[in-house]
Amino acid sequence: NAGVTQTPKFRILKIGQSMTLQCAQDMNHNYMYWYRQDPGMGLKLIYYSVGAGITDKGEVPNGYNVSRSTTEDFPLRLELAAPSQTSVYFCASSTLYNEQFFGPGTRLTVL
Amino acid sequence: ILNVEQSPQSLHVQEGDSTNFTCSFPSSNFYALHWYRWETAKSPEALFVMTLNGDEKKKGRISATLNTKEGYSYLYIKGSQPEDSATYLCALINSGYALNFGKGTSLLVTP
């Protein structure tokens, strides 16, 4: 099993550009999550999904969108990149209330 | 959002020392408490998932306890080794399906 995979690993965007961070898992988990890591602030939840077709906002959803068309994939969309979105983004998946499995992360810089 | 507090923020111990960290939370109304180990430049990895008051979990030299009545969990590391150096995250699930993370305790173990 590959577990949770994320692409790209690194990306530099200009202000106002858009991009999609890809996340996929092969463990048949219903629950998937997007977090961002900010220095000194730990992990903040952006969006999560409890199954295909069902998504909900987390603590810091502004500036992001998600979709969940399949159990395996949970892409995160940035529409108009801003410097405040410079961060490391982690995708994770789990079964209900159980341990979350994290992807390797995407390091995004917005200049 | 459930407020999860971790202390200390950082810790520096010598190889062979035993150490412990605290995770505090205001409510016993939650579904599960998670501990994660997060090494620099890697992704968080689950250590323990705890659900019941009085739960005790152990993995090698690392163990954890949960006291839901008084609102805390302890993580213990016996005989710390340099490879234990990492940030240790505590997280809770109360309502909904998402983890609320603390900011973590950063542990440095020097030879």
PDB file of C-alpha atoms in Angstrom:
ATOM      1  CA  ASN A   1       0.000   0.000   0.000  1.00  0.00           C
ATOM      2  CA  ALA A   2       1.200   3.492  -0.830  1.00  0.00           C
ATOM      3  CA  GLY A   3      -0.817   4.959   2.049  1.00  0.00           C
ATOM      4  CA  VAL A   4      -1.489   8.669   1.576  1.00  0.00           C
ATOM      5  CA  THR A   5       0.231  10.380  -1.334  1.00  0.00           C
ATOM      6  CA  GLN A   6       0.434  14.084  -2.084  1.00  0.00           C
ATOM      7  CA  THR A   7       1.576  16.002  -5.133  1.00  0.00           C
ATOM      8  CA  PRO A   8       3.437  18.220  -5.720  1.00  0.00           C
ATOM      9  CA  LYS A   9       6.059  18.169  -2.962  1.00  0.00           C
ATOM     10  CA  PHE A  10       7.055  21.780  -3.541  1.00  0.00           C
ATOM     11  CA  ARG A  11       5.492  24.679  -5.412  1.00  0.00           C
ATOM     12  CA  ILE A  12       6.084  28.385  -5.781  1.00  0.00           C
ATOM     13  CA  LEU A  13       3.113  30.497  -6.855  1.00  0.00           C
ATOM     14  CA  LYS A  14       2.740  34.134  -7.720  1.00  0.00           C
ATOM     15  CA  ILE A  15       0.061  36.178  -5.983  1.00  0.00           C
ATOM     16  CA  GLY A  16      -3.281  35.633  -7.698  1.00  0.00           C
ATOM     17  CA  GLN A  17      -2.384  32.325  -9.330  1.00  0.00           C
ATOM     18  CA  SER A  18      -4.400  29.210  -8.660  1.00  0.00           C
ATOM     19  CA  MET A  19      -3.445  25.593  -8.153  1.00  0.00           C
ATOM     20  CA  THR A  20      -4.715  22.254  -6.927  1.00  0.00           C
ATOM     21  CA  LEU A  21      -2.948  20.166  -4.332  1.00  0.00           C
ATOM     22  CA  GLN A  22      -3.581  16.506  -4.970  1.00  0.00           C
ATOM     23  CA  CYS A  23      -4.172  13.889  -2.276  1.00  0.00           C
ATOM     24  CA  ALA A  24      -4.933  10.209  -2.694  1.00  0.00           C
ATOM     25  CA  GLN A  25      -5.204   7.256  -0.320  1.00  0.00           C
ATOM     26  CA  ASP A  26      -5.459   3.538  -1.004  1.00  0.00           C
ATOM     27  CA  MET A  27      -6.666   2.357   2.411  1.00  0.00           C
ATOM     28  CA  ASN A  28     -10.388   2.726   1.639  1.00  0.00           C
ATOM     29  CA  HIS A  29     -10.759   5.331   4.392  1.00  0.00           C
ATOM     30  CA  ASN A  30     -13.963   7.320   4.432  1.00  0.00           C
ATOM     31  CA  TYR A  31     -12.505  10.263   6.363  1.00  0.00           C
ATOM     32  CA  MET A  32     -10.019  12.606   4.759  1.00  0.00           C
ATOM     33  CA  TYR A  33      -8.550  15.904   5.959  1.00  0.00           C
ATOM     34  CA  TRP A  34      -6.488  18.862   4.845  1.00  0.00           C
ATOM     35  CA  TYR A  35      -4.264  20.668   7.349  1.00  0.00           C
ATOM     36  CA  ARG A  36      -1.827  23.521   7.117  1.00  0.00           C
ATOM     37  CA  GLN A  37       1.204  23.856   9.344  1.00  0.00           C
ATOM     38  CA  ASP A  38       2.172  27.340  10.395  1.00  0.00           C
ATOM     39  CA  PRO A  39       5.273  27.975  12.555  1.00  0.00           C
ATOM     40  CA  GLY A  40       4.422  27.954  16.237  1.00  0.00           C
ATOM     41  CA  MET A  41       0.764  27.273  15.507  1.00  0.00           C
ATOM     42  CA  GLY A  42       0.717  23.533  15.026  1.00  0.00           C
ATOM     43  CA  LEU A  43      -1.745  21.952  12.596  1.00  0.00           C
ATOM     44  CA  LYS A  44      -4.868  23.828  11.545  1.00  0.00           C
ATOM     45  CA  LEU A  45      -7.729  22.007   9.830  1.00  0.00           C
ATOM     46  CA  ILE A  46      -8.772  23.534   6.508  1.00  0.00           C
ATOM     47  CA  TYR A  47     -11.436  21.123   5.236  1.00  0.00           C
ATOM     48  CA  TYR A  48     -12.451  17.557   5.841  1.00  0.00           C
ATOM     49  CA  SER A  49     -14.641  14.922   4.230  1.00  0.00           C
ATOM     50  CA  VAL A  50     -16.591  12.030   5.717  1.00  0.00           C
ATOM     51  CA  GLY A  51     -17.125  10.265   2.422  1.00  0.00           C
ATOM     52  CA  ALA A  52     -17.460  10.737  -1.301  1.00  0.00           C
ATOM     53  CA  GLY A  53     -19.618  13.753  -2.052  1.00  0.00           C
ATOM     54  CA  ILE A  54     -19.543  15.093   1.536  1.00  0.00           C
ATOM     55  CA  THR A  55     -17.201  17.857   2.675  1.00  0.00           C
ATOM     56  CA  ASP A  56     -17.184  20.376   5.506  1.00  0.00           C
ATOM     57  CA  LYS A  57     -15.203  23.389   6.617  1.00  0.00           C
ATOM     58  CA  GLY A  58     -12.556  23.220   9.283  1.00  0.00           C
ATOM     59  CA  GLU A  59     -10.995  26.002  11.301  1.00  0.00           C
ATOM     60  CA  VAL A  60      -9.316  27.942   8.446  1.00  0.00           C
ATOM     61  CA  PRO A  61     -11.255  27.364   5.194  1.00  0.00           C
ATOM     62  CA  ASN A  62     -11.091  30.855   3.674  1.00  0.00           C
ATOM     63  CA  GLY A  63      -9.283  30.933   0.340  1.00  0.00           C
ATOM     64  CA  TYR A  64      -9.621  27.188  -0.262  1.00  0.00           C
ATOM     65  CA  ASN A  65     -12.062  24.786  -1.843  1.00  0.00           C
ATOM     66  CA  VAL A  66     -12.307  21.008  -1.882  1.00  0.00           C
ATOM     67  CA  SER A  67     -14.190  18.259  -3.633  1.00  0.00           C
ATOM     68  CA  ARG A  68     -14.536  14.540  -2.993  1.00  0.00           C
ATOM     69  CA  SER A  69     -15.813  12.687  -6.022  1.00  0.00           C
ATOM     70  CA  THR A  70     -14.252   9.348  -5.054  1.00  0.00           C
ATOM     71  CA  THR A  71     -13.268   7.643  -1.814  1.00  0.00           C
ATOM     72  CA  GLU A  72      -9.609   7.737  -2.853  1.00  0.00           C
ATOM     73  CA  ASP A  73      -9.082  11.374  -3.857  1.00  0.00           C
ATOM     74  CA  PHE A  74      -9.451  14.638  -1.966  1.00  0.00           C
ATOM     75  CA  PRO A  75      -7.950  17.596  -3.877  1.00  0.00           C
ATOM     76  CA  LEU A  76      -7.506  21.042  -2.318  1.00  0.00           C
ATOM     77  CA  ARG A  77      -7.945  24.065  -4.572  1.00  0.00           C
ATOM     78  CA  LEU A  78      -6.403  27.501  -4.048  1.00  0.00           C
ATOM     79  CA  GLU A  79      -8.175  29.973  -6.328  1.00  0.00           C
ATOM     80  CA  LEU A  80      -6.349  33.280  -5.773  1.00  0.00           C
ATOM     81  CA  ALA A  81      -3.080  32.616  -4.014  1.00  0.00           C
ATOM     82  CA  ALA A  82      -2.049  35.078  -1.315  1.00  0.00           C
ATOM     83  CA  PRO A  83       1.195  35.321   0.691  1.00  0.00           C
ATOM     84  CA  SER A  84      -0.775  34.279   3.793  1.00  0.00           C
ATOM     85  CA  GLN A  85      -1.233  30.870   2.181  1.00  0.00           C
ATOM     86  CA  THR A  86       2.489  30.162   2.291  1.00  0.00           C
ATOM     87  CA  SER A  87       2.621  27.037   4.423  1.00  0.00           C
ATOM     88  CA  VAL A  88       3.151  23.300   4.479  1.00  0.00           C
ATOM     89  CA  TYR A  89      -0.021  21.416   3.625  1.00  0.00           C
ATOM     90  CA  PHE A  90      -0.742  17.919   4.904  1.00  0.00           C
ATOM     91  CA  CYS A  91      -3.459  15.572   3.779  1.00  0.00           C
ATOM     92  CA  ALA A  92      -4.578  12.760   6.070  1.00  0.00           C
ATOM     93  CA  SER A  93      -7.076   9.922   6.108  1.00  0.00           C
ATOM     94  CA  SER A  94      -8.632   7.674   8.711  1.00  0.00           C
ATOM     95  CA  THR A  95     -11.529   5.508   9.737  1.00  0.00           C
ATOM     96  CA  LEU A  96     -13.988   6.968  12.248  1.00  0.00           C
ATOM     97  CA  TYR A  97     -12.213   8.291  15.387  1.00  0.00           C
ATOM     98  CA  ASN A  98      -9.121   6.186  14.668  1.00  0.00           C
ATOM     99  CA  GLU A  99      -5.540   7.220  13.979  1.00  0.00           C
ATOM    100  CA  GLN A 100      -4.962   9.500  11.049  1.00  0.00           C
ATOM    101  CA  PHE A 101      -2.425   8.604   8.378  1.00  0.00           C
ATOM    102  CA  PHE A 102      -0.639  11.612   6.972  1.00  0.00           C
ATOM    103  CA  GLY A 103       0.808  12.242   3.558  1.00  0.00           C
ATOM    104  CA  PRO A 104       4.354  13.592   3.091  1.00  0.00           C
ATOM    105  CA  GLY A 105       3.204  17.199   2.751  1.00  0.00           C
ATOM    106  CA  THR A 106       3.328  19.927   0.104  1.00  0.00           C
ATOM    107  CA  ARG A 107       5.482  22.988   0.747  1.00  0.00           C
ATOM    108  CA  LEU A 108       3.858  25.999  -0.887  1.00  0.00           C
ATOM    109  CA  THR A 109       5.368  29.459  -1.201  1.00  0.00           C
ATOM    110  CA  VAL A 110       3.354  32.388  -2.523  1.00  0.00           C
ATOM    111  CA  LEU A 111       5.401  35.368  -3.686  1.00  0.00           C
TER     112      LEU A 111
ATOM    113  CA  ILE B   1     -13.417  23.968  18.644  1.00  0.00           C
ATOM    114  CA  LEU B   2     -12.026  22.218  21.709  1.00  0.00           C
ATOM    115  CA  ASN B   3      -9.044  23.977  23.276  1.00  0.00           C
ATOM    116  CA  VAL B   4      -6.173  21.508  23.694  1.00  0.00           C
ATOM    117  CA  GLU B   5      -3.216  22.722  25.740  1.00  0.00           C
ATOM    118  CA  GLN B   6       0.166  21.020  25.806  1.00  0.00           C
ATOM    119  CA  SER B   7       3.005  21.617  28.221  1.00  0.00           C
ATOM    120  CA  PRO B   8       5.821  22.223  28.273  1.00  0.00           C
ATOM    121  CA  GLN B   9       6.227  23.897  24.890  1.00  0.00           C
ATOM    122  CA  SER B  10       9.750  22.510  24.605  1.00  0.00           C
ATOM    123  CA  LEU B  11      12.011  20.218  26.555  1.00  0.00           C
ATOM    124  CA  HIS B  12      15.721  19.419  26.417  1.00  0.00           C
ATOM    125  CA  VAL B  13      16.927  16.266  28.179  1.00  0.00           C
ATOM    126  CA  GLN B  14      20.040  14.140  28.257  1.00  0.00           C
ATOM    127  CA  GLU B  15      20.184  10.668  26.794  1.00  0.00           C
ATOM    128  CA  GLY B  16      18.939   8.174  29.350  1.00  0.00           C
ATOM    129  CA  ASP B  17      16.674  10.625  31.171  1.00  0.00           C
ATOM    130  CA  SER B  18      13.004   9.808  31.515  1.00  0.00           C
ATOM    131  CA  THR B  19      10.542  12.540  30.736  1.00  0.00           C
ATOM    132  CA  ASN B  20       6.855  13.279  30.458  1.00  0.00           C
ATOM    133  CA  PHE B  21       4.554  15.808  28.831  1.00  0.00           C
ATOM    134  CA  THR B  22       1.007  16.894  29.546  1.00  0.00           C
ATOM    135  CA  CYS B  23      -2.042  17.363  27.369  1.00  0.00           C
ATOM    136  CA  SER B  24      -4.914  19.279  29.021  1.00  0.00           C
ATOM    137  CA  PHE B  25      -8.464  19.742  27.815  1.00  0.00           C
ATOM    138  CA  PRO B  26     -11.553  21.349  29.334  1.00  0.00           C
ATOM    139  CA  SER B  27     -14.162  18.698  28.748  1.00  0.00           C
ATOM    140  CA  SER B  28     -14.574  14.968  29.205  1.00  0.00           C
ATOM    141  CA  ASN B  29     -17.113  14.941  26.393  1.00  0.00           C
ATOM    142  CA  PHE B  30     -15.016  13.633  23.528  1.00  0.00           C
ATOM    143  CA  TYR B  31     -14.746  10.518  21.441  1.00  0.00           C
ATOM    144  CA  ALA B  32     -10.993   9.917  21.393  1.00  0.00           C
ATOM    145  CA  LEU B  33      -7.630  11.396  22.336  1.00  0.00           C
ATOM    146  CA  HIS B  34      -4.695  10.886  19.994  1.00  0.00           C
ATOM    147  CA  TRP B  35      -0.945  11.226  20.473  1.00  0.00           C
ATOM    148  CA  TYR B  36       1.292  11.757  17.437  1.00  0.00           C
ATOM    149  CA  ARG B  37       5.034  11.873  16.985  1.00  0.00           C
ATOM    150  CA  TRP B  38       6.295  14.377  14.428  1.00  0.00           C
ATOM    151  CA  GLU B  39       9.917  14.359  13.357  1.00  0.00           C
ATOM    152  CA  THR B  40      11.389  17.343  11.560  1.00  0.00           C
ATOM    153  CA  ALA B  41      10.828  17.261   7.781  1.00  0.00           C
ATOM    154  CA  LYS B  42       8.524  14.256   8.108  1.00  0.00           C
ATOM    155  CA  SER B  43       4.804  13.688   8.625  1.00  0.00           C
ATOM    156  CA  PRO B  44       3.053  13.086  11.948  1.00  0.00           C
ATOM    157  CA  GLU B  45       2.759   9.427  12.912  1.00  0.00           C
ATOM    158  CA  ALA B  46       0.217   8.091  15.377  1.00  0.00           C
ATOM    159  CA  LEU B  47       1.456   6.753  18.699  1.00  0.00           C
ATOM    160  CA  PHE B  48      -1.741   6.097  20.612  1.00  0.00           C
ATOM    161  CA  VAL B  49      -5.513   6.433  20.386  1.00  0.00           C
ATOM    162  CA  MET B  50      -7.243   6.511  23.756  1.00  0.00           C
ATOM    163  CA  THR B  51     -10.940   6.592  24.496  1.00  0.00           C
ATOM    164  CA  LEU B  52     -11.720   5.585  28.065  1.00  0.00           C
ATOM    165  CA  ASN B  53     -10.966   7.151  31.422  1.00  0.00           C
ATOM    166  CA  GLY B  54      -8.062   5.258  32.922  1.00  0.00           C
ATOM    167  CA  ASP B  55      -6.767   4.058  29.561  1.00  0.00           C
ATOM    168  CA  GLU B  56      -3.088   3.204  29.547  1.00  0.00           C
ATOM    169  CA  LYS B  57      -1.196   2.467  26.348  1.00  0.00           C
ATOM    170  CA  LYS B  58       2.402   1.410  25.819  1.00  0.00           C
ATOM    171  CA  LYS B  59       4.693   1.111  22.805  1.00  0.00           C
ATOM    172  CA  GLY B  60       8.259   0.207  23.680  1.00  0.00           C
ATOM    173  CA  ARG B  61       9.678   2.931  25.935  1.00  0.00           C
ATOM    174  CA  ILE B  62       6.736   5.257  25.366  1.00  0.00           C
ATOM    175  CA  SER B  63       3.506   5.088  27.316  1.00  0.00           C
ATOM    176  CA  ALA B  64       0.441   7.260  27.833  1.00  0.00           C
ATOM    177  CA  THR B  65      -2.367   7.595  30.328  1.00  0.00           C
ATOM    178  CA  LEU B  66      -5.741   9.280  30.129  1.00  0.00           C
ATOM    179  CA  ASN B  67      -7.749  10.928  32.904  1.00  0.00           C
ATOM    180  CA  THR B  68     -10.987  12.267  31.448  1.00  0.00           C
ATOM    181  CA  LYS B  69     -12.435  13.306  34.813  1.00  0.00           C
ATOM    182  CA  GLU B  70      -9.641  15.764  35.500  1.00  0.00           C
ATOM    183  CA  GLY B  71      -9.025  16.598  31.851  1.00  0.00           C
ATOM    184  CA  TYR B  72      -5.489  15.487  31.099  1.00  0.00           C
ATOM    185  CA  SER B  73      -3.325  12.895  29.411  1.00  0.00           C
ATOM    186  CA  TYR B  74       0.341  12.190  30.118  1.00  0.00           C
ATOM    187  CA  LEU B  75       2.919  10.893  27.679  1.00  0.00           C
ATOM    188  CA  TYR B  76       5.978   9.251  29.243  1.00  0.00           C
ATOM    189  CA  ILE B  77       9.280   8.384  27.613  1.00  0.00           C
ATOM    190  CA  LYS B  78      11.536   6.093  29.625  1.00  0.00           C
ATOM    191  CA  GLY B  79      15.269   6.312  29.017  1.00  0.00           C
ATOM    192  CA  SER B  80      15.142   8.943  26.273  1.00  0.00           C
ATOM    193  CA  GLN B  81      17.291   8.376  23.196  1.00  0.00           C
ATOM    194  CA  PRO B  82      18.417  10.923  20.570  1.00  0.00           C
ATOM    195  CA  GLU B  83      16.044   9.297  18.071  1.00  0.00           C
ATOM    196  CA  ASP B  84      13.148  10.301  20.349  1.00  0.00           C
ATOM    197  CA  SER B  85      13.785  13.931  19.415  1.00  0.00           C
ATOM    198  CA  ALA B  86      10.580  15.138  17.787  1.00  0.00           C
ATOM    199  CA  THR B  87       7.468  17.179  18.399  1.00  0.00           C
ATOM    200  CA  TYR B  88       4.751  15.279  20.232  1.00  0.00           C
ATOM    201  CA  LEU B  89       1.211  16.302  19.366  1.00  0.00           C
ATOM    202  CA  CYS B  90      -1.954  15.690  21.320  1.00  0.00           C
ATOM    203  CA  ALA B  91      -5.354  15.906  19.621  1.00  0.00           C
ATOM    204  CA  LEU B  92      -8.993  15.331  20.543  1.00  0.00           C
ATOM    205  CA  ILE B  93     -12.169  14.524  18.675  1.00  0.00           C
ATOM    206  CA  ASN B  94     -15.284  15.862  20.413  1.00  0.00           C
ATOM    207  CA  SER B  95     -18.239  16.763  18.229  1.00  0.00           C
ATOM    208  CA  GLY B  96     -17.923  16.220  14.531  1.00  0.00           C
ATOM    209  CA  TYR B  97     -15.243  14.089  13.001  1.00  0.00           C
ATOM    210  CA  ALA B  98     -12.126  16.246  13.044  1.00  0.00           C
ATOM    211  CA  LEU B  99      -9.160  16.332  15.403  1.00  0.00           C
ATOM    212  CA  ASN B 100      -8.384  19.453  17.421  1.00  0.00           C
ATOM    213  CA  PHE B 101      -4.614  19.573  17.767  1.00  0.00           C
ATOM    214  CA  GLY B 102      -2.558  21.146  20.501  1.00  0.00           C
ATOM    215  CA  LYS B 103       0.557  23.074  19.525  1.00  0.00           C
ATOM    216  CA  GLY B 104       2.819  20.237  20.598  1.00  0.00           C
ATOM    217  CA  THR B 105       5.795  19.662  22.869  1.00  0.00           C
ATOM    218  CA  SER B 106       9.171  19.811  21.158  1.00  0.00           C
ATOM    219  CA  LEU B 107      11.610  17.313  22.661  1.00  0.00           C
ATOM    220  CA  LEU B 108      15.365  17.415  22.117  1.00  0.00           C
ATOM    221  CA  VAL B 109      17.464  14.548  23.459  1.00  0.00           C
ATOM    222  CA  THR B 110      21.215  15.091  23.413  1.00  0.00           C
ATOM    223  CA  PRO B 111      23.867  12.372  23.860  1.00  0.00           C
TER     224      PRO B 111
END
